[in-house]
PDB file of C-alpha atoms in Angstrom:
ATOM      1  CA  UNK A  19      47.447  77.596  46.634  1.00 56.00           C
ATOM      2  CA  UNK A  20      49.743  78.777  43.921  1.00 65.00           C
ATOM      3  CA  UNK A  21      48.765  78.635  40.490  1.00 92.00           C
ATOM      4  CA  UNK A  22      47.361  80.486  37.560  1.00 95.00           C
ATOM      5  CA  UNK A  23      43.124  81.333  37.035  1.00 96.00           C
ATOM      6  CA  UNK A  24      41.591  82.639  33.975  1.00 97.00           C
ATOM      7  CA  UNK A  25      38.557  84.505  33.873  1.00 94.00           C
ATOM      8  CA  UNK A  26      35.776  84.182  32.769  1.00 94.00           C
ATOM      9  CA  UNK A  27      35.175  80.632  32.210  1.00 94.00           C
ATOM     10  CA  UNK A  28      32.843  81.799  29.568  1.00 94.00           C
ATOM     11  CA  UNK A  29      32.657  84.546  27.663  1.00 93.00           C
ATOM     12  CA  UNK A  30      30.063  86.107  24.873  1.00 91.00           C
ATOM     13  CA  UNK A  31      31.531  88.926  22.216  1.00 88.00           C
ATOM     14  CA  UNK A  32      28.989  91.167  20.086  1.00 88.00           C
ATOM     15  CA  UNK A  33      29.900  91.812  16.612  1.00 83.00           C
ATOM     16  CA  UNK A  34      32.321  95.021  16.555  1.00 85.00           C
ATOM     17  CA  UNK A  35      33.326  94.564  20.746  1.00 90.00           C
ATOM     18  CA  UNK A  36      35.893  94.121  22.079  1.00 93.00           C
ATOM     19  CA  UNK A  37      36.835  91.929  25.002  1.00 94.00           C
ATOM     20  CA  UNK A  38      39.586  91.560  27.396  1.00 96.00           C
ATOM     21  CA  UNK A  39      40.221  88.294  29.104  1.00 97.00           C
ATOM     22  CA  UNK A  40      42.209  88.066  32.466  1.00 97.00           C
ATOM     23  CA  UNK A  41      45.280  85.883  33.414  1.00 98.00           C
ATOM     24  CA  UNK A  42      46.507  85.998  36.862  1.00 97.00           C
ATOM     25  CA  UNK A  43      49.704  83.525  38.558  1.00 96.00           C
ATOM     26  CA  UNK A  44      50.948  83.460  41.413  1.00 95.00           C
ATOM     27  CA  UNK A  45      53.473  80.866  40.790  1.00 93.00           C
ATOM     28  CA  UNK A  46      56.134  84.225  40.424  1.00 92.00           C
ATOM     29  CA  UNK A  47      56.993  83.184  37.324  1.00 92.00           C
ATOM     30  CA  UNK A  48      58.373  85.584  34.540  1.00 91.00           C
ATOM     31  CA  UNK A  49      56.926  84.577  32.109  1.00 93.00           C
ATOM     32  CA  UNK A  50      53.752  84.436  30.792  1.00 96.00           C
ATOM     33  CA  UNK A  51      51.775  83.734  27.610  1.00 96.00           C
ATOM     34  CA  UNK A  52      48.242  83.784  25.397  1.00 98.00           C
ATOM     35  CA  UNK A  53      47.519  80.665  23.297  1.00 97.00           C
ATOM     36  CA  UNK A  54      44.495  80.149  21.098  1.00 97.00           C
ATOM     37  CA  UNK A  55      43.065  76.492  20.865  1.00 95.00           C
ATOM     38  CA  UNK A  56      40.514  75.309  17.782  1.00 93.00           C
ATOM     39  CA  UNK A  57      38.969  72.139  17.428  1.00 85.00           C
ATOM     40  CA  UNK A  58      41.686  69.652  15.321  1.00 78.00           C
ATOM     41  CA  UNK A  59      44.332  72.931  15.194  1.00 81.00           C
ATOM     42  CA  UNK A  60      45.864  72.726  18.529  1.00 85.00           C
ATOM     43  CA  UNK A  61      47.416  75.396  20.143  1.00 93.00           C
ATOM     44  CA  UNK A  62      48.594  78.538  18.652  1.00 94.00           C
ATOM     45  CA  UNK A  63      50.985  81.081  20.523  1.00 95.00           C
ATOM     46  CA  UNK A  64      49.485  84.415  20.270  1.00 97.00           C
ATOM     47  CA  UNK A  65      51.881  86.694  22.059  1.00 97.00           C
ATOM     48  CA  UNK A  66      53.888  85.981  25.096  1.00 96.00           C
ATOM     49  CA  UNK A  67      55.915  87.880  27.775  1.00 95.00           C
ATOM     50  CA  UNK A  68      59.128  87.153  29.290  1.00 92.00           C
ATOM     51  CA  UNK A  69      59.226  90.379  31.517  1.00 91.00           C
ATOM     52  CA  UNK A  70      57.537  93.005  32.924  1.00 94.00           C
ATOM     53  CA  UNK A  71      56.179  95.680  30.297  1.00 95.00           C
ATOM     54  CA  UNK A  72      57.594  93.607  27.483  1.00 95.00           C
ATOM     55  CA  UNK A  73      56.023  91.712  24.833  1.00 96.00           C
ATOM     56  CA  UNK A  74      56.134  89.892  21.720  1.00 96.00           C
ATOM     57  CA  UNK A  75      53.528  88.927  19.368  1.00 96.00           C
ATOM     58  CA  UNK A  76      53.480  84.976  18.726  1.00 95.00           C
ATOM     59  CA  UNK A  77      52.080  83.475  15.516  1.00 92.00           C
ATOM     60  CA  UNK A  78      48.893  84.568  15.275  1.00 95.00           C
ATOM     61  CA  UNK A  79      48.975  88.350  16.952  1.00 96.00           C
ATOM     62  CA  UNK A  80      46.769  89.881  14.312  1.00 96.00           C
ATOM     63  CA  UNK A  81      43.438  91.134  15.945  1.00 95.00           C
ATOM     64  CA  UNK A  82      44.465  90.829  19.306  1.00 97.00           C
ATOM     65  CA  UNK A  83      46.300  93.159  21.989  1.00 97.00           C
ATOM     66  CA  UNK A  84      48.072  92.495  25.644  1.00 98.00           C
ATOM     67  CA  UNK A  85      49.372  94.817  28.492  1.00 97.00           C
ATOM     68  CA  UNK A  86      51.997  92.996  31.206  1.00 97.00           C
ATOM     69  CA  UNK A  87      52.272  95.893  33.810  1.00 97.00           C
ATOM     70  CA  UNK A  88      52.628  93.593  36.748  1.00 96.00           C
ATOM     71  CA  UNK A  89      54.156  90.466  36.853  1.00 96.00           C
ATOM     72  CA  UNK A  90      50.967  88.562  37.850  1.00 97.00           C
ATOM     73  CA  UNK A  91      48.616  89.702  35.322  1.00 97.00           C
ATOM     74  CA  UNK A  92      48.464  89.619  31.871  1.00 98.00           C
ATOM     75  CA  UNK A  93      45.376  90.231  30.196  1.00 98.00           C
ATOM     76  CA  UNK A  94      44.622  89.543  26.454  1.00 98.00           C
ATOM     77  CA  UNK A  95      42.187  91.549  24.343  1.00 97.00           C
ATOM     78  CA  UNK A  96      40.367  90.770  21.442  1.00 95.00           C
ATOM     79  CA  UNK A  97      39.555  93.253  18.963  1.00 93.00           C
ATOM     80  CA  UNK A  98      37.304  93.652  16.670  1.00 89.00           C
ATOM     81  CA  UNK A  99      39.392  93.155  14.121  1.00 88.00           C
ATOM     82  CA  UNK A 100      40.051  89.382  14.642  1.00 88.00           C
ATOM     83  CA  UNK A 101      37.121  88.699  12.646  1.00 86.00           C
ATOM     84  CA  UNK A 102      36.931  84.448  13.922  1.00 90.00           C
ATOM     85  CA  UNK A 103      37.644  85.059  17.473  1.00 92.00           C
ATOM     86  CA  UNK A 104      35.331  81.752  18.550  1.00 94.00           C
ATOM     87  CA  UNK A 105      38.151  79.801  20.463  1.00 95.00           C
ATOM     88  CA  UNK A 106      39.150  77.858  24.092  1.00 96.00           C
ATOM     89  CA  UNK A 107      41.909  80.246  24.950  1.00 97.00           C
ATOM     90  CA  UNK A 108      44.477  79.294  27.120  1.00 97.00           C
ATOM     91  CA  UNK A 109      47.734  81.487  29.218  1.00 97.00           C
ATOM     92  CA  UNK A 110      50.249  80.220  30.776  1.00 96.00           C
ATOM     93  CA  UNK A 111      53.225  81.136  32.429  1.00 95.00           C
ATOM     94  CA  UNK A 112      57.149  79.537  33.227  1.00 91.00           C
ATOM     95  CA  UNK A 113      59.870  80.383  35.156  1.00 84.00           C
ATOM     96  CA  UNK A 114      63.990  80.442  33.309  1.00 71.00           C
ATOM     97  CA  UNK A 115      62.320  81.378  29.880  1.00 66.00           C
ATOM     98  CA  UNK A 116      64.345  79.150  27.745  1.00 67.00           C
ATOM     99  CA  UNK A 117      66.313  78.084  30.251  1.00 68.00           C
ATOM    100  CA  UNK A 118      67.131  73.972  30.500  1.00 65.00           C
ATOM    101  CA  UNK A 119      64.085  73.424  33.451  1.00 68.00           C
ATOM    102  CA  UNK A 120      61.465  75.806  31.730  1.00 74.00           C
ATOM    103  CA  UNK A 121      58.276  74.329  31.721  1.00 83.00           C
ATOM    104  CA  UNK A 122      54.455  75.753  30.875  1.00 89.00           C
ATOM    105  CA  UNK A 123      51.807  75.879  32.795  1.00 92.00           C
ATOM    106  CA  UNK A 124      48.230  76.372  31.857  1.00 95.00           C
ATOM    107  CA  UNK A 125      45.445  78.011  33.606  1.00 96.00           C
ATOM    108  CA  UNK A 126      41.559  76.745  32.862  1.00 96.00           C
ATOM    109  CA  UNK A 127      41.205  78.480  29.725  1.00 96.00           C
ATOM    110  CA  UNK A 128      38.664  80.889  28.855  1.00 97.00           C
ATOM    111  CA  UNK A 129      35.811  79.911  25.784  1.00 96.00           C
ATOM    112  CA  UNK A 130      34.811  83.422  23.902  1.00 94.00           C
ATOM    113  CA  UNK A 131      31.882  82.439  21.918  1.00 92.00           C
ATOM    114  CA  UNK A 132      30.584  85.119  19.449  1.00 86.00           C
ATOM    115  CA  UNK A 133      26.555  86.129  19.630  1.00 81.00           C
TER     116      UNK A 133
ATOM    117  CA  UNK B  19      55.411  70.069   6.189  1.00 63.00           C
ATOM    118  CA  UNK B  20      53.801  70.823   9.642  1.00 74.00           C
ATOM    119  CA  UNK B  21      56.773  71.393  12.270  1.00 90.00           C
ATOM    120  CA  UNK B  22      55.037  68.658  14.256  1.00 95.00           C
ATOM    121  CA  UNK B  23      52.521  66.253  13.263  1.00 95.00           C
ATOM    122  CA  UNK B  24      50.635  64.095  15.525  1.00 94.00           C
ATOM    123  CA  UNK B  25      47.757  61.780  14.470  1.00 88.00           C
ATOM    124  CA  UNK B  26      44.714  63.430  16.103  1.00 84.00           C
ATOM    125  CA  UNK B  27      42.824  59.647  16.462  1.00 87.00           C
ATOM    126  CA  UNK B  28      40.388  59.352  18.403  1.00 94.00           C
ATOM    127  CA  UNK B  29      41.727  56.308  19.782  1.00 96.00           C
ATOM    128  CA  UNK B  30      39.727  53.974  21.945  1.00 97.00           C
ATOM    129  CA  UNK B  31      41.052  50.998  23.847  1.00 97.00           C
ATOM    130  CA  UNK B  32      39.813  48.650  26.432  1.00 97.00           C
ATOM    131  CA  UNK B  33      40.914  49.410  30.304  1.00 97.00           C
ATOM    132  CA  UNK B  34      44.149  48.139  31.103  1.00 97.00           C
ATOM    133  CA  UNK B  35      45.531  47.991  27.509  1.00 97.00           C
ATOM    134  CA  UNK B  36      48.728  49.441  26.387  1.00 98.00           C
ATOM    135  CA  UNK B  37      48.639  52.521  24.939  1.00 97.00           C
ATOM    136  CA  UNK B  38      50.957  54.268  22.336  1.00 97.00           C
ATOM    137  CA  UNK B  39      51.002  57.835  21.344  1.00 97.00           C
ATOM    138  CA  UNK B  40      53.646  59.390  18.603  1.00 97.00           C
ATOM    139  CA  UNK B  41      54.634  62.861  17.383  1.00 97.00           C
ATOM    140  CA  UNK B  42      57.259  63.047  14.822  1.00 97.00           C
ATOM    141  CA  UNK B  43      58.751  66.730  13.939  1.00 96.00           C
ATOM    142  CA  UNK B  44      60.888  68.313  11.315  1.00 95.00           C
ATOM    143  CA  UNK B  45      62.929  70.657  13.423  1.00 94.00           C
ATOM    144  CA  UNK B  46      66.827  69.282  14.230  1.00 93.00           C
ATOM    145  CA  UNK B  47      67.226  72.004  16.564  1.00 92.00           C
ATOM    146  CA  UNK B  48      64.362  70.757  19.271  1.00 93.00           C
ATOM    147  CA  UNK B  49      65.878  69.697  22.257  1.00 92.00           C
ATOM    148  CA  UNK B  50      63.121  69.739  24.705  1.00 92.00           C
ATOM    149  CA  UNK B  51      59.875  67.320  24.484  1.00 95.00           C
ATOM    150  CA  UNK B  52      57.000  67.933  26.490  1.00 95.00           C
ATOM    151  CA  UNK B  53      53.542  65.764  26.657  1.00 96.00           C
ATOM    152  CA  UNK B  54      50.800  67.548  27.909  1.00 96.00           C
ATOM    153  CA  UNK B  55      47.003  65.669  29.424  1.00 97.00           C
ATOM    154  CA  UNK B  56      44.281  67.628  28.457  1.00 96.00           C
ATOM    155  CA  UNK B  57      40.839  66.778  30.117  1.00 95.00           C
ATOM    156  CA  UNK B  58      37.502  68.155  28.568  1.00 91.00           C
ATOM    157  CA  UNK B  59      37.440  72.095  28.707  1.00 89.00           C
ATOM    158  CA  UNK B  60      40.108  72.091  30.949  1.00 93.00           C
ATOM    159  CA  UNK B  61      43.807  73.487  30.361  1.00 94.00           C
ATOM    160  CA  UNK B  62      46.567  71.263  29.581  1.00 95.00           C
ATOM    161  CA  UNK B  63      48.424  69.825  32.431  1.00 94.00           C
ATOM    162  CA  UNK B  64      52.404  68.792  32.225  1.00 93.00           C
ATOM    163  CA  UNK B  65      52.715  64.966  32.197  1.00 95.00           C
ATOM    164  CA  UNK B  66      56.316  64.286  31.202  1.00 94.00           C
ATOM    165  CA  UNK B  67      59.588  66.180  30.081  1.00 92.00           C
ATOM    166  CA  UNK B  68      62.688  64.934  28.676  1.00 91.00           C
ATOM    167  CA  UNK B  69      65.634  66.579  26.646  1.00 87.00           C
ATOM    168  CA  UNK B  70      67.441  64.948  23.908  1.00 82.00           C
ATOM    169  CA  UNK B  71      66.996  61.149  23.226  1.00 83.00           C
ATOM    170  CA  UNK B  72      66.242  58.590  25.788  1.00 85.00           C
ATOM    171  CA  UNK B  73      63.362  57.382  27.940  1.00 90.00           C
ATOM    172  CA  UNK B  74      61.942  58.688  30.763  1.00 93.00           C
ATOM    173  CA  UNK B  75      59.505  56.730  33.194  1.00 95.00           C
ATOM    174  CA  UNK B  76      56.837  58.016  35.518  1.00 94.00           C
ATOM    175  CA  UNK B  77      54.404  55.204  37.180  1.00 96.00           C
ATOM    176  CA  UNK B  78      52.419  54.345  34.422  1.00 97.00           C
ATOM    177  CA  UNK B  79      54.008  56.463  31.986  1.00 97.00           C
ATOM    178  CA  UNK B  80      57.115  56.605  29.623  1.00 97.00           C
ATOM    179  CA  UNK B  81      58.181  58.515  27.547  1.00 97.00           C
ATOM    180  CA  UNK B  82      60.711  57.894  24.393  1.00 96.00           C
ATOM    181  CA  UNK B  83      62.893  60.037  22.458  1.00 96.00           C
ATOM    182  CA  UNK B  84      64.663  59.385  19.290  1.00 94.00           C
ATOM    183  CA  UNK B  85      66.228  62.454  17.896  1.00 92.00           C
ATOM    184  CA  UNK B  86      67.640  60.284  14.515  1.00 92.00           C
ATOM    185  CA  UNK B  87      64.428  59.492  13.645  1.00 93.00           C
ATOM    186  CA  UNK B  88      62.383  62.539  14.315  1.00 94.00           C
ATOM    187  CA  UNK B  89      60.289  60.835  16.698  1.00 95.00           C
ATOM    188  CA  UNK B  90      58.543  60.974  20.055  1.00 97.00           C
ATOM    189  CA  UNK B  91      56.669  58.344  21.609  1.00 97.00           C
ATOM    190  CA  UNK B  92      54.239  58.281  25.270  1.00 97.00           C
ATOM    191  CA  UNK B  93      53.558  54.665  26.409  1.00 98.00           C
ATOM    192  CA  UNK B  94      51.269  54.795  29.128  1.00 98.00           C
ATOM    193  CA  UNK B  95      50.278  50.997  30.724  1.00 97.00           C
ATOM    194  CA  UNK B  96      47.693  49.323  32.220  1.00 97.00           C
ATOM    195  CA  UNK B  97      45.613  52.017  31.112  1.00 97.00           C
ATOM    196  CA  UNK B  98      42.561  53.088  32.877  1.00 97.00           C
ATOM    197  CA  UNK B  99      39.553  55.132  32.040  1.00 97.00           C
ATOM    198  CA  UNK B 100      40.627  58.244  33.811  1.00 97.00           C
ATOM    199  CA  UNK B 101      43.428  58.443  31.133  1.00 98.00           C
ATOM    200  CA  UNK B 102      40.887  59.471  29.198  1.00 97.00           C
ATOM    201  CA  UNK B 103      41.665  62.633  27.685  1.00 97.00           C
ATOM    202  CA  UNK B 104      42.926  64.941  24.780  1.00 95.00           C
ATOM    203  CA  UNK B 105      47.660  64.253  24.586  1.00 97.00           C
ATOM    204  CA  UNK B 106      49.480  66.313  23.129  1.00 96.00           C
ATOM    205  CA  UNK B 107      53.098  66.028  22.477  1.00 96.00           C
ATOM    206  CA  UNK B 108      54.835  69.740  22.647  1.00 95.00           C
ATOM    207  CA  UNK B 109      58.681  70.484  21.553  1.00 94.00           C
ATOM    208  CA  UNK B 110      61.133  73.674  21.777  1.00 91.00           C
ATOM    209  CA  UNK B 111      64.389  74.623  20.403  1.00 90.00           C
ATOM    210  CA  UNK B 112      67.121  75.072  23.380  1.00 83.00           C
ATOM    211  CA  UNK B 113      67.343  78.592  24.222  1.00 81.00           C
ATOM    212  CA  UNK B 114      64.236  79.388  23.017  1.00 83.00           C
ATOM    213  CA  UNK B 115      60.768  79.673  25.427  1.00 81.00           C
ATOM    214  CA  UNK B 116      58.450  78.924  22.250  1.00 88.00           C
ATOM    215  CA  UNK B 117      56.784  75.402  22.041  1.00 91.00           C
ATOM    216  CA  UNK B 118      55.893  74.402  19.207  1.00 93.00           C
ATOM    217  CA  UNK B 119      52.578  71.765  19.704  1.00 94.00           C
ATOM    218  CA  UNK B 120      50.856  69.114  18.091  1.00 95.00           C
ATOM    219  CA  UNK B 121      46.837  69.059  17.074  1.00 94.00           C
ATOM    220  CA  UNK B 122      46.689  66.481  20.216  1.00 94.00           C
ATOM    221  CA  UNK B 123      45.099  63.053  20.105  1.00 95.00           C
ATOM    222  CA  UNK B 124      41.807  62.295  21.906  1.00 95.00           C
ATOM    223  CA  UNK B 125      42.321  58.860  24.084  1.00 97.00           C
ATOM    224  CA  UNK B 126      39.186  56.935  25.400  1.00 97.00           C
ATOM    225  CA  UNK B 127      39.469  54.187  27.452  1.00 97.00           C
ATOM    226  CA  UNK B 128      36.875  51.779  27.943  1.00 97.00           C
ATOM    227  CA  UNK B 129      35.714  50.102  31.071  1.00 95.00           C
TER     228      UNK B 129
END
């Protein structure tokens, strides 16, 4: 069953931690990336990956950190500097990056909730 | 001015109505258009794709381009209540692997 899982669905952050959430596709797929999603702001490209041990921060990169050491995975971490990290965050992945047929697609999404 | 703007509703409509859904954008160079269906706490999922101007039809569904106005419309027909759900219209430059989305516009429909 190819496709891309997020974990976890849920996910609680104490003031000060940090927390990495994890991003796995097996669609073989270059690339892959980390999108934020708030209520009325829709989604926000946080940093994104078009190859293996590459990356490039999106729009809103500040507070947050990502690792792409194997093609499947690529885990996104948020700091404890991103001081509003309450969010439905969402990776995705798509094959020819840029290319005419490139098209996203989106895993489950993972909701950080701060205690 | 936004890049994209998209009216985020909510819209409700009876079952079997004829829905319209609109995005209109500021950037000439966007080439691609994307809408995306996005249930409750659930990721988005691909519904249609088209480049440049033109319609595209899928069942249901149909999508419309118009690059000289700035404009991108989803029709979707004899609407039922598993439409139900969160659209959101999505555009990138050609070349380029960033999309660029709207704030997405909550459907309902009624039975």
């Amino acid at each position: 069953d190819g496709g891309i899982t997020q974990s976890p669905k849920y996910l609680f952050r104490k003031e000060g931690q940090n927390v990495t959430l994890s991003c796995e596709q097996n669609l073989n797929h270059d690339a892959m990336y980390w999108y934020r999603q708030d209520p009325g702001q829709g989604l926000r490209l946080i940093y994104y990956s078009q190859i293996v041990n590459d990356f490039q921060k999106g729009d809103i990169a500040e507070g947050y950190s990502v690792s792409r050491e194997k093609k499947e995975s690529f885990p996104l971490t948020v700091t404890s500097a991103q001081k509003n990290p309450t969010a439905f965050y969402l990776c995705a992945s798509s094959n020819t990056p840029g290319g005419a047929q490139e098209t996203q697609y989106f895993g489950p999404g993972t909701r950080l909730l701060v205690l | 001015q936004k890049e994209v703007e998209q009216d985020p509703g909510p819209l409700s409509v009876p079952e079997g109505a004829i829905v319209s859904l609109n995005c209109t954008y500021s950037n000439s160079a966007f080439q691609y258009f994307m809408w995306y269906r996005q249930y409750s706490r659930k990721g988005p999922e691909l519904l249609m794709y088209t480049y440049s101007s033109g319609n595209k039809e899928d069942g249901r569904f149909t999508a419309q381009v118009d690059k000289s106005s700035k404009y991108i419309s989803l029709f979707i027909r004899d609407s039922q209540p598993s439409d139900s759900a969160t659209y959101l219209c999505a555009m990138r430059e050609g070349g380029s692997e960033k999309l660029v989305f709207g704030k997405g516009m909550k459907l309902t429909v009624n039975p």
